[in-house]
PDB file of C-alpha atoms in Angstrom:
ATOM      1  CA  MET K   1     -63.098  42.383 -77.157  1.00 66.00           C
ATOM      2  CA  ASN K   2     -66.787  41.860 -77.396  1.00 70.00           C
ATOM      3  CA  ALA K   3     -69.086  39.779 -74.889  1.00 77.00           C
ATOM      4  CA  ASN K   4     -68.579  36.394 -76.653  1.00 80.00           C
ATOM      5  CA  GLU K   5     -64.744  36.336 -76.644  1.00 80.00           C
ATOM      6  CA  TRP K   6     -64.822  37.700 -72.926  1.00 83.00           C
ATOM      7  CA  ASP K   7     -67.111  34.654 -72.620  1.00 88.00           C
ATOM      8  CA  LYS K   8     -64.942  32.348 -74.234  1.00 89.00           C
ATOM      9  CA  PHE K   9     -62.071  33.569 -72.503  1.00 92.00           C
ATOM     10  CA  GLU K  10     -63.581  33.324 -69.375  1.00 93.00           C
ATOM     11  CA  LYS K  11     -64.394  29.671 -69.624  1.00 95.00           C
ATOM     12  CA  LEU K  12     -61.016  29.026 -70.745  1.00 95.00           C
ATOM     13  CA  ARG K  13     -59.597  30.725 -67.674  1.00 95.00           C
ATOM     14  CA  GLY K  14     -61.310  28.583 -65.705  1.00 95.00           C
ATOM     15  CA  GLN K  15     -60.482  25.434 -66.947  1.00 96.00           C
ATOM     16  CA  CYS K  16     -56.722  26.121 -67.627  1.00 97.00           C
ATOM     17  CA  SER K  17     -54.739  26.134 -64.297  1.00 97.00           C
ATOM     18  CA  ALA K  18     -52.173  28.237 -66.017  1.00 96.00           C
ATOM     19  CA  LEU K  19     -54.378  30.979 -66.750  1.00 97.00           C
ATOM     20  CA  LYS K  20     -56.276  30.848 -63.345  1.00 97.00           C
ATOM     21  CA  GLU K  21     -53.423  30.438 -61.122  1.00 96.00           C
ATOM     22  CA  ILE K  22     -50.223  32.332 -62.845  1.00 95.00           C
ATOM     23  CA  LEU K  23     -51.340  34.064 -65.515  1.00 96.00           C
ATOM     24  CA  VAL K  24     -54.366  36.120 -64.572  1.00 95.00           C
ATOM     25  CA  PRO K  25     -55.083  34.821 -60.950  1.00 95.00           C
ATOM     26  CA  ASP K  26     -58.330  35.331 -59.398  1.00 95.00           C
ATOM     27  CA  ASN K  27     -56.847  38.667 -57.138  1.00 94.00           C
ATOM     28  CA  VAL K  28     -56.473  40.354 -60.784  1.00 92.00           C
ATOM     29  CA  TRP K  29     -58.842  39.184 -62.658  1.00 92.00           C
ATOM     30  CA  ASN K  30     -61.377  42.132 -62.312  1.00 90.00           C
ATOM     31  CA  LYS K  31     -58.471  44.444 -62.772  1.00 89.00           C
ATOM     32  CA  PHE K  32     -57.687  42.243 -66.033  1.00 89.00           C
ATOM     33  CA  GLN K  33     -61.002  42.537 -67.313  1.00 87.00           C
ATOM     34  CA  VAL K  34     -61.221  46.441 -66.783  1.00 83.00           C
ATOM     35  CA  MET K  35     -57.794  47.247 -68.247  1.00 78.00           C
ATOM     36  CA  ASN K  36     -59.085  45.278 -71.330  1.00 76.00           C
ATOM     37  CA  SER K  37     -62.464  46.392 -71.845  1.00 75.00           C
ATOM     38  CA  LYS K  38     -60.970  50.281 -72.094  1.00 67.00           C
ATOM     39  CA  GLU K  39     -60.828  52.052 -75.293  1.00 66.00           C
ATOM     40  CA  ARG K  40     -57.466  51.678 -76.735  1.00 61.00           C
ATOM     41  CA  ASP K  41     -55.363  54.688 -76.584  1.00 60.00           C
ATOM     42  CA  LYS K  42     -52.851  55.977 -79.162  1.00 59.00           C
ATOM     43  CA  ALA K  43     -50.238  53.120 -78.724  1.00 52.00           C
ATOM     44  CA  PHE K  44     -52.952  50.576 -79.409  1.00 61.00           C
ATOM     45  CA  HIS K  45     -51.503  48.239 -76.280  1.00 62.00           C
ATOM     46  CA  ARG K  46     -53.290  44.855 -76.383  1.00 78.00           C
ATOM     47  CA  SER K  47     -53.519  41.981 -73.465  1.00 85.00           C
ATOM     48  CA  MET K  48     -50.613  39.318 -75.029  1.00 86.00           C
ATOM     49  CA  ILE K  49     -52.644  36.747 -73.593  1.00 91.00           C
ATOM     50  CA  LEU K  50     -55.877  37.602 -75.375  1.00 90.00           C
ATOM     51  CA  LEU K  51     -54.000  38.309 -78.676  1.00 88.00           C
ATOM     52  CA  ALA K  52     -52.644  34.968 -78.069  1.00 91.00           C
ATOM     53  CA  LEU K  53     -56.081  33.689 -77.795  1.00 92.00           C
ATOM     54  CA  GLU K  54     -57.568  35.462 -80.955  1.00 88.00           C
ATOM     55  CA  ARG K  55     -54.370  33.947 -83.005  1.00 91.00           C
ATOM     56  CA  GLY K  56     -54.360  30.625 -81.700  1.00 92.00           C
ATOM     57  CA  TYR K  57     -51.010  30.626 -80.180  1.00 92.00           C
ATOM     58  CA  LEU K  58     -52.367  30.594 -76.486  1.00 94.00           C
ATOM     59  CA  ASN K  59     -50.941  27.116 -76.056  1.00 94.00           C
ATOM     60  CA  LYS K  60     -47.335  28.815 -76.676  1.00 92.00           C
ATOM     61  CA  ILE K  61     -47.798  30.961 -73.544  1.00 93.00           C
ATOM     62  CA  THR K  62     -49.652  28.454 -71.257  1.00 95.00           C
ATOM     63  CA  SER K  63     -48.084  25.046 -72.314  1.00 94.00           C
ATOM     64  CA  PRO K  64     -44.269  26.151 -70.761  1.00 93.00           C
ATOM     65  CA  VAL K  65     -46.146  27.149 -67.764  1.00 95.00           C
ATOM     66  CA  HIS K  66     -47.884  23.896 -67.323  1.00 95.00           C
ATOM     67  CA  ARG K  67     -44.625  22.222 -67.821  1.00 92.00           C
ATOM     68  CA  TYR K  68     -42.359  24.139 -65.317  1.00 91.00           C
ATOM     69  CA  LEU K  69     -44.511  26.216 -62.984  1.00 93.00           C
ATOM     70  CA  MET K  70     -47.289  23.797 -62.038  1.00 95.00           C
ATOM     71  CA  GLU K  71     -47.826  20.672 -60.372  1.00 95.00           C
ATOM     72  CA  GLY K  72     -51.232  19.401 -61.261  1.00 94.00           C
ATOM     73  CA  SER K  73     -53.749  22.154 -60.951  1.00 94.00           C
ATOM     74  CA  ARG K  74     -51.661  24.052 -58.540  1.00 95.00           C
ATOM     75  CA  PRO K  75     -48.352  26.225 -58.720  1.00 95.00           C
ATOM     76  CA  LYS K  76     -45.327  24.236 -57.883  1.00 94.00           C
ATOM     77  CA  ALA K  77     -44.339  24.882 -54.322  1.00 93.00           C
ATOM     78  CA  SER K  78     -40.685  25.963 -55.484  1.00 92.00           C
ATOM     79  CA  VAL K  79     -41.645  28.271 -57.636  1.00 91.00           C
ATOM     80  CA  ASN K  80     -40.421  31.887 -56.148  1.00 90.00           C
ATOM     81  CA  ASN K  81     -43.705  34.370 -55.633  1.00 92.00           C
ATOM     82  CA  ASN K  82     -42.002  37.180 -57.326  1.00 90.00           C
ATOM     83  CA  TYR K  83     -41.870  34.898 -60.277  1.00 89.00           C
ATOM     84  CA  LYS K  84     -45.211  34.261 -60.150  1.00 91.00           C
ATOM     85  CA  ASN K  85     -45.962  37.852 -59.806  1.00 90.00           C
ATOM     86  CA  ASP K  86     -43.810  38.816 -62.788  1.00 89.00           C
ATOM     87  CA  LEU K  87     -46.063  36.307 -64.730  1.00 92.00           C
ATOM     88  CA  ILE K  88     -49.269  38.048 -64.224  1.00 91.00           C
ATOM     89  CA  GLU K  89     -50.154  40.574 -66.967  1.00 87.00           C
ATOM     90  CA  LEU K  90     -50.610  43.800 -65.519  1.00 81.00           C
ATOM     91  CA  TRP K  91     -48.337  46.110 -67.529  1.00 74.00           C
ATOM     92  CA  MET K  92     -51.579  47.177 -68.993  1.00 74.00           C
ATOM     93  CA  SER K  93     -52.452  49.224 -65.954  1.00 69.00           C
ATOM     94  CA  LYS K  94     -49.838  51.832 -66.448  1.00 67.00           C
ATOM     95  CA  ASN K  95     -51.036  55.178 -67.098  1.00 72.00           C
ATOM     96  CA  ASN K  96     -48.852  56.232 -69.927  1.00 74.00           C
ATOM     97  CA  GLU K  97     -47.686  54.497 -73.170  1.00 77.00           C
ATOM     98  CA  LYS K  98     -43.876  54.674 -72.381  1.00 82.00           C
ATOM     99  CA  GLU K  99     -44.172  53.064 -68.993  1.00 84.00           C
ATOM    100  CA  ARG K 100     -46.829  50.173 -70.607  1.00 79.00           C
ATOM    101  CA  HIS K 101     -44.255  49.804 -73.220  1.00 82.00           C
ATOM    102  CA  LYS K 102     -41.296  49.369 -70.867  1.00 86.00           C
ATOM    103  CA  ASP K 103     -43.247  46.759 -68.840  1.00 82.00           C
ATOM    104  CA  ALA K 104     -44.943  44.965 -71.801  1.00 82.00           C
ATOM    105  CA  ARG K 105     -41.057  44.410 -72.786  1.00 86.00           C
ATOM    106  CA  ILE K 106     -40.320  43.215 -69.669  1.00 86.00           C
ATOM    107  CA  TYR K 107     -43.241  40.831 -69.176  1.00 85.00           C
ATOM    108  CA  MET K 108     -42.723  39.441 -72.838  1.00 86.00           C
ATOM    109  CA  GLY K 109     -39.146  38.830 -72.010  1.00 89.00           C
ATOM    110  CA  LYS K 110     -40.866  36.483 -68.866  1.00 88.00           C
ATOM    111  CA  LEU K 111     -42.845  34.644 -71.113  1.00 89.00           C
ATOM    112  CA  VAL K 112     -39.997  34.177 -73.661  1.00 89.00           C
ATOM    113  CA  GLU K 113     -37.713  32.831 -71.156  1.00 87.00           C
ATOM    114  CA  LEU K 114     -40.250  29.798 -70.449  1.00 86.00           C
ATOM    115  CA  GLN K 115     -40.679  29.317 -74.380  1.00 82.00           C
ATOM    116  CA  CYS K 116     -36.981  29.558 -75.007  1.00 84.00           C
ATOM    117  CA  HIS K 117     -36.375  26.873 -71.737  1.00 70.00           C
ATOM    118  CA  SER K 118     -38.962  24.642 -73.635  1.00 63.00           C
ATOM    119  CA  LEU K 119     -37.279  24.932 -76.864  1.00 58.00           C
ATOM    120  CA  LYS K 120     -33.759  24.086 -75.420  1.00 57.00           C
ATOM    121  CA  LEU K 121     -34.988  20.971 -73.615  1.00 54.00           C
ATOM    122  CA  ARG K 122     -36.806  19.537 -76.676  1.00 53.00           C
ATOM    123  CA  LYS K 123     -33.495  19.461 -78.597  1.00 50.00           C
ATOM    124  CA  ILE K 124     -31.602  17.410 -75.678  1.00 42.00           C
TER     125      ILE K 124
END
């Protein structure tokens, strides 16, 4: 990711409470930057959030977070801390490809749960 893209993401993160409070909170922001600036290994893993931004689908991740987990710019008090922690994209911090793959699937499952819940409610 080049410096211009990082600047864009950092600015967007400052404006989007779902990114700043749930998906990439302040306490992991530096680690997130380091993980995503490393040279890719043979598995070529990439951040799902950054890929969604690049491909124009970031709102598919952030919209359900805003709808179900946020109250204004803060997480709802009813949102369990473990659930919030599961939505932080840290799977890339694992040292080997197999562990990253396993954790990436778990992380993606959490995102898909939110998206499916959103689709299910729209049909009602």
